Tab-separated table of C-alpha atoms in Angstrom:
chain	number	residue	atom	x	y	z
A	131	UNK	CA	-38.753	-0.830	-9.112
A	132	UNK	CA	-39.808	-2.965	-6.232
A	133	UNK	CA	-38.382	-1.304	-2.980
A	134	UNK	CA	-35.778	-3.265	-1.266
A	135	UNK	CA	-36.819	-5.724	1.306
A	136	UNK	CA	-33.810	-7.975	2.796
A	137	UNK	CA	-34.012	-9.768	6.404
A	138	UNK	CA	-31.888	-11.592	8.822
A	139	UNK	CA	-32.482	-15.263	7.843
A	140	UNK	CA	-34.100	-15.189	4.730
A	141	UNK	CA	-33.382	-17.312	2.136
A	142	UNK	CA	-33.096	-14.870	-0.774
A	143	UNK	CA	-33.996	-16.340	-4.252
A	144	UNK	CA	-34.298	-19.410	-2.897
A	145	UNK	CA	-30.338	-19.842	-2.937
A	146	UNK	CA	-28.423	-17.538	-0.550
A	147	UNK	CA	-29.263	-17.509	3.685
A	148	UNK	CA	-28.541	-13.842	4.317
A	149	UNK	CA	-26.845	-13.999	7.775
A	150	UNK	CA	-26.198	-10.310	8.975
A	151	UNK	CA	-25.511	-6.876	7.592
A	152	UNK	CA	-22.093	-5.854	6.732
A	153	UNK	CA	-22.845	-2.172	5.691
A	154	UNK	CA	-24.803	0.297	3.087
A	155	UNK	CA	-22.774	2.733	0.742
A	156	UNK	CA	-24.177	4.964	-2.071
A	157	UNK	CA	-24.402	2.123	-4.085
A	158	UNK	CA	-26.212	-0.060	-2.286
A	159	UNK	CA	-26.435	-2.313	1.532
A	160	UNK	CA	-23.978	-5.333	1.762
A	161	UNK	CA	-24.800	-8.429	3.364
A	162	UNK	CA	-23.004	-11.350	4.410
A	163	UNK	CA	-24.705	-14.513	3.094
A	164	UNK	CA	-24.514	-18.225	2.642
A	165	UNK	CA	-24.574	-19.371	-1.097
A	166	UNK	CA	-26.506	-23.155	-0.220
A	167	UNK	CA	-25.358	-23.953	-4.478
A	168	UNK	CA	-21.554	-23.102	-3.928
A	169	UNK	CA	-21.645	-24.254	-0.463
A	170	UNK	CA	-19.558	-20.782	0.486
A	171	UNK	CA	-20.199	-17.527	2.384
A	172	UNK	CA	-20.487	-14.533	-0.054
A	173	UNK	CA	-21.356	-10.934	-0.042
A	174	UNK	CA	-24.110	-9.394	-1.791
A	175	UNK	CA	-24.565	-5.980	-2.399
A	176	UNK	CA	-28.464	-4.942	-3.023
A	177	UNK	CA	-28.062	-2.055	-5.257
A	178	UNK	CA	-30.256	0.777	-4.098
A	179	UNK	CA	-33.559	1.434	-5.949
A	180	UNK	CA	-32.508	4.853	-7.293
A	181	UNK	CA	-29.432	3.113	-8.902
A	182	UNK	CA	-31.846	0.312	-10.000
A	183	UNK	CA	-34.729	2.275	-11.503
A	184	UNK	CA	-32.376	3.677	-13.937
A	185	UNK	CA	-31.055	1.373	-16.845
A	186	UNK	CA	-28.289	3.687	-17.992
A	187	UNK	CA	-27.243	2.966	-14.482
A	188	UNK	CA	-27.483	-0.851	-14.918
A	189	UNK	CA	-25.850	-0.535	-18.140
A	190	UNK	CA	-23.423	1.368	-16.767
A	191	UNK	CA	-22.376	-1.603	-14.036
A	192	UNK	CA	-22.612	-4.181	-16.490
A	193	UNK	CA	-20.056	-2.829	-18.766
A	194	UNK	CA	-17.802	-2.444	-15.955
A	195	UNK	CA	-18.013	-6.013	-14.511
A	196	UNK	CA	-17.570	-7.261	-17.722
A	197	UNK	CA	-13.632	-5.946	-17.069
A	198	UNK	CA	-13.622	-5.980	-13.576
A	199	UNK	CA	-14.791	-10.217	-13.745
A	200	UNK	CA	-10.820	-10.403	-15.486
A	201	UNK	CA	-9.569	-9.526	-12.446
A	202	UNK	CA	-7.586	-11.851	-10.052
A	203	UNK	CA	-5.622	-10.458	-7.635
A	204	UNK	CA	-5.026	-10.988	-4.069
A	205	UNK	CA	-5.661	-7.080	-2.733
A	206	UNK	CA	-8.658	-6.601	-4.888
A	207	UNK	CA	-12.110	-8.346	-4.054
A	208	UNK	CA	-12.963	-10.438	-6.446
A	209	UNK	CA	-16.624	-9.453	-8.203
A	210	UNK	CA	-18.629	-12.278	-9.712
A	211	UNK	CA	-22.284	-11.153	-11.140
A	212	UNK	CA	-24.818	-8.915	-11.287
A	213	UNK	CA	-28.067	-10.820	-11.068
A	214	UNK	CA	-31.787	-9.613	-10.871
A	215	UNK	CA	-34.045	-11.720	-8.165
A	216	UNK	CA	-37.947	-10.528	-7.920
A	217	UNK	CA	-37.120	-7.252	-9.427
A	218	UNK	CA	-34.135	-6.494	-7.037
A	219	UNK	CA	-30.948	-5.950	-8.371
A	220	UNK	CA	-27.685	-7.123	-6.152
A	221	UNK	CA	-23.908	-8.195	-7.105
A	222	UNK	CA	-22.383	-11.258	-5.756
A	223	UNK	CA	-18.838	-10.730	-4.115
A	224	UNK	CA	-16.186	-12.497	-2.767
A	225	UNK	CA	-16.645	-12.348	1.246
A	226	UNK	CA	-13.506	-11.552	3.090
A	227	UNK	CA	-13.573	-12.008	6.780
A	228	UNK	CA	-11.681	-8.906	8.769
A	229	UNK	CA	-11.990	-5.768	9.625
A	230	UNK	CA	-12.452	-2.286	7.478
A	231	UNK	CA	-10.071	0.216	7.544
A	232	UNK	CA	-12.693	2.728	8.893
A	233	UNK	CA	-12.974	0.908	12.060
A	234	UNK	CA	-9.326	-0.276	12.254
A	235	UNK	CA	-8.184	3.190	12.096
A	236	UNK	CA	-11.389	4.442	14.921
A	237	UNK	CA	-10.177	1.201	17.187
A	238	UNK	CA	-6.361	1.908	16.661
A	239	UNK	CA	-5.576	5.383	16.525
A	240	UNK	CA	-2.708	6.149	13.926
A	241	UNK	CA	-0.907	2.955	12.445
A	242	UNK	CA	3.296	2.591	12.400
A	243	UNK	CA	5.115	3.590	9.836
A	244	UNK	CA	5.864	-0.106	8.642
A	245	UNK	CA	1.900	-0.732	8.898
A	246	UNK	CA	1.186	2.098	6.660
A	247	UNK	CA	3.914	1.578	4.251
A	248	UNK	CA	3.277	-2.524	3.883
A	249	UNK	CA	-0.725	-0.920	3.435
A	250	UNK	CA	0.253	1.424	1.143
A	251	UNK	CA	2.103	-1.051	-1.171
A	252	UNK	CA	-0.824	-3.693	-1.214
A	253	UNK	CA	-3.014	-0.840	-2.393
A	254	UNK	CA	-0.933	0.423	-4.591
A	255	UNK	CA	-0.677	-3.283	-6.038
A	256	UNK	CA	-3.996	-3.583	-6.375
A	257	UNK	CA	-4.652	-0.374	-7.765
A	258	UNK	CA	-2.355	-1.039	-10.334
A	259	UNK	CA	-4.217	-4.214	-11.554
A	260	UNK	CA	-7.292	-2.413	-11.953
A	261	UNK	CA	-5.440	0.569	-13.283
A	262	UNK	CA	-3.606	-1.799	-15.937
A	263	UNK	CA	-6.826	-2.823	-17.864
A	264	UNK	CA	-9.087	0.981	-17.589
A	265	UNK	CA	-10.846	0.253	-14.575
A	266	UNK	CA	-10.525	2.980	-11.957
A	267	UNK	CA	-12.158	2.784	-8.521
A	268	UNK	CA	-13.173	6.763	-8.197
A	269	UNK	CA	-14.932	5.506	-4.766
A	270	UNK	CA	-11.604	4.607	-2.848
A	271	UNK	CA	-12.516	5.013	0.863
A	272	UNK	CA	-11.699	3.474	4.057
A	273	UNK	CA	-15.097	1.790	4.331
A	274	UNK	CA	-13.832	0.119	0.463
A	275	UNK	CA	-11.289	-1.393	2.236
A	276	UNK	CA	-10.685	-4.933	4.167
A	277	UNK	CA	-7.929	-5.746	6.522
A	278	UNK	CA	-7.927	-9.412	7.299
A	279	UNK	CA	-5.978	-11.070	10.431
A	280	UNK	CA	-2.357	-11.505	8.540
A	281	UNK	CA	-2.688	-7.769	7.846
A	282	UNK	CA	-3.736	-7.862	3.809
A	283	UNK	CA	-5.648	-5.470	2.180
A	284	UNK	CA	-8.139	-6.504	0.194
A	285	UNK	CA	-10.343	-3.258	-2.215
A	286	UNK	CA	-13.573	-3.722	-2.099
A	287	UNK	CA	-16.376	-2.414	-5.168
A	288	UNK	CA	-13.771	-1.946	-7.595
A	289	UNK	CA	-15.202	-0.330	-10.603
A	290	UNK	CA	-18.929	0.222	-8.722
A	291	UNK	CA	-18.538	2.473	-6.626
A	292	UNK	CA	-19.570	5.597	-8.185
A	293	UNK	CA	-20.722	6.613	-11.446
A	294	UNK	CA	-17.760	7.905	-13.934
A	295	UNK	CA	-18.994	11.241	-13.833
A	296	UNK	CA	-21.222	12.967	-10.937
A	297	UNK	CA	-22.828	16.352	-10.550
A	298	UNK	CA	-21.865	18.466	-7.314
A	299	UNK	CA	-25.305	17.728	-5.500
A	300	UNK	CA	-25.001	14.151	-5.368
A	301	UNK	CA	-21.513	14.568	-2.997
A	302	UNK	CA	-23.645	14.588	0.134
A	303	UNK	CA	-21.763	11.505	1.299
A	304	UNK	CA	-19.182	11.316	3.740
A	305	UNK	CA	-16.766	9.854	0.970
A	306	UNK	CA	-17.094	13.310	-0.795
A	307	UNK	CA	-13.931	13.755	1.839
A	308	UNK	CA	-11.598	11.142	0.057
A	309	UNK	CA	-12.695	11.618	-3.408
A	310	UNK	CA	-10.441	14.119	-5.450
A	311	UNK	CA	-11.793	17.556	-6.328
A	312	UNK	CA	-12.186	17.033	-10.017
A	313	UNK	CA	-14.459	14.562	-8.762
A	314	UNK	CA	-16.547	16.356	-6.458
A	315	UNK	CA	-16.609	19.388	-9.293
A	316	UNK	CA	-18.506	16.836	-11.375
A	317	UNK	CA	-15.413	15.880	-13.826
A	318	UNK	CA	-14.673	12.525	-14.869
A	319	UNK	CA	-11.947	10.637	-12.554
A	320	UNK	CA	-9.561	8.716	-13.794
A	321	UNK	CA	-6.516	6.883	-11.992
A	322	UNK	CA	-4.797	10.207	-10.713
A	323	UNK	CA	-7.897	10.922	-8.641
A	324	UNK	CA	-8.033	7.377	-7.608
A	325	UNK	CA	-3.901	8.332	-6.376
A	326	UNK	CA	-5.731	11.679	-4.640
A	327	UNK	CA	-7.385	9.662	-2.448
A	328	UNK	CA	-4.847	6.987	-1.982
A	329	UNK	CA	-3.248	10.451	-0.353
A	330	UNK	CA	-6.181	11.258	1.503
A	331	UNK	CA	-5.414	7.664	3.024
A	332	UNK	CA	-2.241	7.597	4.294
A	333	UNK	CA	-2.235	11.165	5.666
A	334	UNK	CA	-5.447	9.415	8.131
A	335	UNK	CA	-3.377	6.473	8.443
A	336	UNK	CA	-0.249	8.387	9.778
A	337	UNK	CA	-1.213	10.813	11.674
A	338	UNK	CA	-5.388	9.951	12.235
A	339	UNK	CA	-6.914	12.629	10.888
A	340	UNK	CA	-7.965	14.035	7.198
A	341	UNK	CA	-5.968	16.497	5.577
A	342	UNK	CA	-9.192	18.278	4.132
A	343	UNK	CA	-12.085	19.371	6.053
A	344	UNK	CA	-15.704	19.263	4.361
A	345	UNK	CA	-13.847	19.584	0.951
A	346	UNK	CA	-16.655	19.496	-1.144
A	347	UNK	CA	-18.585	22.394	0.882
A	348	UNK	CA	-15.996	24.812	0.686
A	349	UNK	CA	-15.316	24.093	-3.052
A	350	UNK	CA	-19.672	24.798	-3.641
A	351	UNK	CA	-19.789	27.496	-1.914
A	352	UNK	CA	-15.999	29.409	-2.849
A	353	UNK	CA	-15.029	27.365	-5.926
A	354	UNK	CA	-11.674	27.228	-4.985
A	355	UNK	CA	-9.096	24.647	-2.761
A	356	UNK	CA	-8.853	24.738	0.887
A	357	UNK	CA	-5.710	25.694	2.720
A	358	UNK	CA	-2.934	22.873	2.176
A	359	UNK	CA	-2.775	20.095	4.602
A	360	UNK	CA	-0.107	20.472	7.552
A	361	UNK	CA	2.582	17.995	5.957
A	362	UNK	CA	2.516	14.788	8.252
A	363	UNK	CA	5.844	14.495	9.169
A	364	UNK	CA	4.343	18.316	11.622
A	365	UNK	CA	1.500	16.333	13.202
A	366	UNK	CA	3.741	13.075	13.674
A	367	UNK	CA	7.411	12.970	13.703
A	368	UNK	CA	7.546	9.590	13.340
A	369	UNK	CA	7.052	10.222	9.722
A	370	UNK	CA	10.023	10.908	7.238
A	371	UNK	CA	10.176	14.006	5.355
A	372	UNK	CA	10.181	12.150	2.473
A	373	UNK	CA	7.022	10.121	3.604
A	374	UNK	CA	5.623	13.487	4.384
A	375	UNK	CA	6.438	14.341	0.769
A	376	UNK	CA	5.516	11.618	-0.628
A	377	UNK	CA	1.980	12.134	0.387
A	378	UNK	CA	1.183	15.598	-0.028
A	379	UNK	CA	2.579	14.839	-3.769
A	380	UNK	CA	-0.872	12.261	-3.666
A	381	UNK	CA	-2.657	15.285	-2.468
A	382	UNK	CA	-2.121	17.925	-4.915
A	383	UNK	CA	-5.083	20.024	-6.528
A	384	UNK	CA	-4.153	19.472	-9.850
A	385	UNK	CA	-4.269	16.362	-11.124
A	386	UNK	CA	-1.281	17.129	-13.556
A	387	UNK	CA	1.046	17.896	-10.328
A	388	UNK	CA	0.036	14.362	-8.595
A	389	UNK	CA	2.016	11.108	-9.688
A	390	UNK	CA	0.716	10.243	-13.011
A	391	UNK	CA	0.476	6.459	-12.511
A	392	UNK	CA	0.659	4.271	-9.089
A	393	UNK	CA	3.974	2.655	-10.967
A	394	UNK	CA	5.594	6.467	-9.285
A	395	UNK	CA	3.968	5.773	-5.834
A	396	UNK	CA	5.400	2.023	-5.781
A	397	UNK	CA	8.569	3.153	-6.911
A	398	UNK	CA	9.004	5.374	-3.833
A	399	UNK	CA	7.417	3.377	-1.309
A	400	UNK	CA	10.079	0.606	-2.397
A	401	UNK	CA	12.688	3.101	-0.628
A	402	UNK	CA	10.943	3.292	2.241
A	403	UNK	CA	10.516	-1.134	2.406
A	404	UNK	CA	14.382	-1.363	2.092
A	405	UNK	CA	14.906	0.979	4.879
A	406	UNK	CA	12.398	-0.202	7.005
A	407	UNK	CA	14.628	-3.743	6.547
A	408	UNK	CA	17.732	-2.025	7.256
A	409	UNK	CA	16.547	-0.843	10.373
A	410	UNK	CA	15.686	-4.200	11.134
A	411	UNK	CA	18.765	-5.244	10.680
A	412	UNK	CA	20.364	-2.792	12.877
A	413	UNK	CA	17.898	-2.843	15.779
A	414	UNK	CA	17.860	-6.657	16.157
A	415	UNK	CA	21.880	-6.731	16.547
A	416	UNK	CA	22.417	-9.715	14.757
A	417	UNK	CA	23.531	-10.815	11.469
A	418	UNK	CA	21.758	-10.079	8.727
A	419	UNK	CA	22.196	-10.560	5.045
A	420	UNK	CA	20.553	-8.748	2.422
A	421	UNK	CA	20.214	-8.447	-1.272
A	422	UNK	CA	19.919	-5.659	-3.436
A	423	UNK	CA	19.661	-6.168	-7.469
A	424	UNK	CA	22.547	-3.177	-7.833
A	425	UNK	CA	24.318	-1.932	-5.361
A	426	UNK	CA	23.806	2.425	-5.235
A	427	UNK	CA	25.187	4.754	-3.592
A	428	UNK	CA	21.809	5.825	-2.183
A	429	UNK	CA	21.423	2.429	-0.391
A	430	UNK	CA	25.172	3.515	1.018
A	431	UNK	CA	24.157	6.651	2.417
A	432	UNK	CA	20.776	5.103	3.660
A	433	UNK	CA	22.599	2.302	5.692
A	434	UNK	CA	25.208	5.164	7.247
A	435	UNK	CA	21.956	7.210	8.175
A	436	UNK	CA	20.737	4.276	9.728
A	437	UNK	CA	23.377	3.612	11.855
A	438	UNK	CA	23.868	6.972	12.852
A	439	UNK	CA	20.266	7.462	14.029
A	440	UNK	CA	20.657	3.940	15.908
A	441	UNK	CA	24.302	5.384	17.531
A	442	UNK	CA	25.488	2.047	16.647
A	443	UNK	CA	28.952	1.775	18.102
A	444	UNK	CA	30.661	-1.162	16.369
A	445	UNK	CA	29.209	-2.073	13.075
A	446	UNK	CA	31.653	-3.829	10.370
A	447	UNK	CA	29.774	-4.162	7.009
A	448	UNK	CA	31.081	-5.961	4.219
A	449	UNK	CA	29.842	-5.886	0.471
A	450	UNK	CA	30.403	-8.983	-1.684
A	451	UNK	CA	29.945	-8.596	-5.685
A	452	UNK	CA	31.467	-8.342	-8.955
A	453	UNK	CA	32.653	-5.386	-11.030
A	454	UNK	CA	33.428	-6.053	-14.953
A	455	UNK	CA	33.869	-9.815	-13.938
A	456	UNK	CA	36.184	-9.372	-11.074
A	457	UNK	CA	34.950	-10.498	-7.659
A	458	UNK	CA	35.942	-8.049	-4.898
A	459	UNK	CA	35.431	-7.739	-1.396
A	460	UNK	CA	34.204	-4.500	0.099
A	461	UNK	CA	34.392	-3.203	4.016
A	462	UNK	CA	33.900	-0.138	6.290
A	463	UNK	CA	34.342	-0.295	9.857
A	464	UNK	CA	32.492	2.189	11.922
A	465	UNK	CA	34.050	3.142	15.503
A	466	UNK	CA	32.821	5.016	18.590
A	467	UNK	CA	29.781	6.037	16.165
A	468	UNK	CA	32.404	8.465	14.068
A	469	UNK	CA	30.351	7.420	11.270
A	470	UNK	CA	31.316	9.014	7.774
A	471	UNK	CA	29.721	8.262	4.451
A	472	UNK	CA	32.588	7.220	1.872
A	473	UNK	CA	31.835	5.078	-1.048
A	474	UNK	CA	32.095	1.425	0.161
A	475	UNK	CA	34.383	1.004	-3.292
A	476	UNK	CA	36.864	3.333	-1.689
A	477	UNK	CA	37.832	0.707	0.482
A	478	UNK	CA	37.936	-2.412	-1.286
A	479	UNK	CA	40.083	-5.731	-1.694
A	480	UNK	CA	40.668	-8.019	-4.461
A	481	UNK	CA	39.494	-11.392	-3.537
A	482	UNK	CA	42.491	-13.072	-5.238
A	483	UNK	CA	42.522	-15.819	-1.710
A	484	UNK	CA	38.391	-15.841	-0.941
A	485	UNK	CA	39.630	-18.001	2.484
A	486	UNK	CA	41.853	-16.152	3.358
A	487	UNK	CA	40.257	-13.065	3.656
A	488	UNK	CA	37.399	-15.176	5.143
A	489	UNK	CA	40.009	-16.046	8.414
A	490	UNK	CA	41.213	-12.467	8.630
A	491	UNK	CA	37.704	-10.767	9.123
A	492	UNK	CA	36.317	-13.562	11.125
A	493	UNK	CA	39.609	-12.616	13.586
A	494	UNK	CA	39.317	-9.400	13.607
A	495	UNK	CA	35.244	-9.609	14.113
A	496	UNK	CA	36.818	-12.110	17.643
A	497	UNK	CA	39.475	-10.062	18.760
A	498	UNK	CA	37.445	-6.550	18.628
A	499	UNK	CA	34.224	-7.219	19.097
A	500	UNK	CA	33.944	-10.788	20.953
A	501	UNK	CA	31.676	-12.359	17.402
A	502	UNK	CA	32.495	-14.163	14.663
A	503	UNK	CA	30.615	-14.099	10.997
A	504	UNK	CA	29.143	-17.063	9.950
A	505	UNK	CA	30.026	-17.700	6.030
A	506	UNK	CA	27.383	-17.752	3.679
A	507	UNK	CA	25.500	-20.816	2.424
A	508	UNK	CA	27.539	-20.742	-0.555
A	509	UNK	CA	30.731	-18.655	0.897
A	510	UNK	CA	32.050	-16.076	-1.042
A	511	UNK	CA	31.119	-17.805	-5.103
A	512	UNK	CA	28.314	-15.626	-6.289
A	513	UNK	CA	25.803	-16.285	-9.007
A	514	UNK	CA	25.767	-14.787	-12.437
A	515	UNK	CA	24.422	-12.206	-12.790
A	516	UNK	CA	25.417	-11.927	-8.706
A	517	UNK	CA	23.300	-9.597	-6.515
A	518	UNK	CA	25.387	-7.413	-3.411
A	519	UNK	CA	24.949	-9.569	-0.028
A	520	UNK	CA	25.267	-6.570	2.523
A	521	UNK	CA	26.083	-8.527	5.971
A	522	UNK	CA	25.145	-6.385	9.400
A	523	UNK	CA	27.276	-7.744	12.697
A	524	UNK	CA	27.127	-6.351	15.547
């Protein structure tokens, strides 16, 4: 196998201007390049010759891009074609123009909680795609991973990263440290360890460091886990317990104790998205209407916690729906922050006059707090099957 040879400048096979060096993994070195036939920048990645010089290897990669070329999703980079040039293998890539997280999190320090958890659920997403038809990334690392100027994630080398099943010498590599331990032990990954590192992630993301140290020393020479990770919500309490519980679920040793699918992890993180909106709501002191599909009383106790943690002082929040066809109107008034946590449906009124009871909150809103609500678009007539419109005032 003909050693590698790429240069700033060149016009490789006669097609692509390679234009500078984006970075080299245990796969192979990534370049940025200009495809002169598409008339588009691209990145190729010039697998290594010790990947190369082995055709199970190349077999191996084929039969992977053949699913991971179904593909299409906007957090996962899309993969074109594995193509042999003057006996040098390389993959053709989508090029996506930002920075990785590597460098984001080196240049940034810790992220906010709203960072990580918008992060966390375009990861998930794509993880999930790739997860949906058998294709698991078992090389998920910050390096892997592209944050462009809006703030998306894009995965990169899905499916190529590593080889389904490694022995313990070849972990050498730096992204032995986010790989799970039935990976480093030389067992076949699958998407639970792919979830493992998602963990290893988000602990670095929230509180900027890795919740293992040299992981796949200590399991050569002692067989056996490291001391669990200080939960994050210890190192940074700007993180939730349930955040903090959340990821050391991602992080257990067993792969049996971890989430079983990413559908788990999205179905949490969607918790943490609604009250990262109420919060909004609260700390911009305006009016703000949202929608839930069912109202819960979870999403009750959530808002009251909220408000508490704000010391909002005068808050009047008012629940619009329907219940066995029957529209109703639904308020709580909150004081002098002597906020309690009753069921909203303990305190509701039959909207037999929807007017009427329009003019009586929009004068009490004037007379004891100086604001008036502002109706919705379409007043009080909900669709069918009508969501809950939860309107903040200040």
């Amino acid at each position: 196998m003909k050693k590698l040879s790429v240069s700033i400048g060149q016009l490789f096979g006669g097609r692509f201007l390679v234009m500078e060096k984006l970075g080299e993994g245990e796969v192979g070195q990534v370049y940025k390049a200009y495809d002169t036939q598409a008339r588009e920048y691209v990145a190729l990645k010039f697998l290594h010759a010790r990947i190369a010089s082995h055709p199970k290897s190349i077999e191996s990669i084929w039969a992977e891009l053949r699913l991971v070329r179904r593909m299409s999703h906007r957090n996962i980079c899309r993969i074109y074609d594995l193509e042999k040039e003057d006996d040098v293998y390389y993959i053709k890539m989508e090029y996506v123009e930002g920075e990785n997280l590597k460098d984001s999190l080196a240049r940034l320090g810790p992220f906010t909680i709203k960072k990580v958890i918008s992060l966390a659920g375009q990861l998930c997403l794509g993880l999930q795609e790739g997860h949906r038809i058998g294709v698991f990334h078992r090389g998920f690392k910050p390096q892997n991973i592209i944050i462009d100027r809006q703030g998306n994630a894009k995965i990169m080398d899905f499916g190529i990263s590593l080889p389904k099943k490694r022995k313990k010498a070849e972990f050498k590599f730096r992204s032995a440290e986010y790989s799970a331990p039935e990976q480093v032990m030389g067992k076949k990954g699958d998407q639970r360890s792919d979830l493992f590192s998602l963990g290893v992630l988000l602990y670095e993301m929230v509180t900027g460091k890795r919740p293992f140290r040299k992981i796949s020393s200590l399991i050569e020479a002692k067989g056996a886990r490291p001391p669990s990770p200080t939960p994050p919500s210890e190192v940074n309490p700007a993180v939730s317990d349930r955040l903090s519980r959340l990821i050391l679920w991602l992080l257990e040793w067993d792969p049996a104790r971890r989430p079983q699918h990413v559908d788990e992890v999205l179905q949490e993180l969607k918790f943490f998205e609604d009250e990262i909106h109420l919060s909004e709501a609260v700390e911009a002191h305006e009016q703000r209407s949202m929608i839930f599909p069912q109202f819960v009383q979870s999403k009750w106790q959530r808002l009251v916690r909220v408000l508490k943690e704000r010391k909002i002082i005068h808050t009047l929040v008012v629940f619009i729906g329907r219940k066995q066809g029957t529209q109703y109107l639904f308020t709580y008034f909150f004081v002098k922050s002597k906020l309690s946590t009753p069921h909203p449906f303990s305190a509701m009124m039959k909207l037999t006059k929807q007017n009427f009871w329009f003019v009586v909150l929009s004068i009490l809103f004037r007379l004891v707090l100086g604001t008036v609500i502002a109706p919705m678009s379409s007043g009080f007539r909900l669709s069918s099957p009508p969501p809950y419109h939860l309107i903040l005032a200040p």
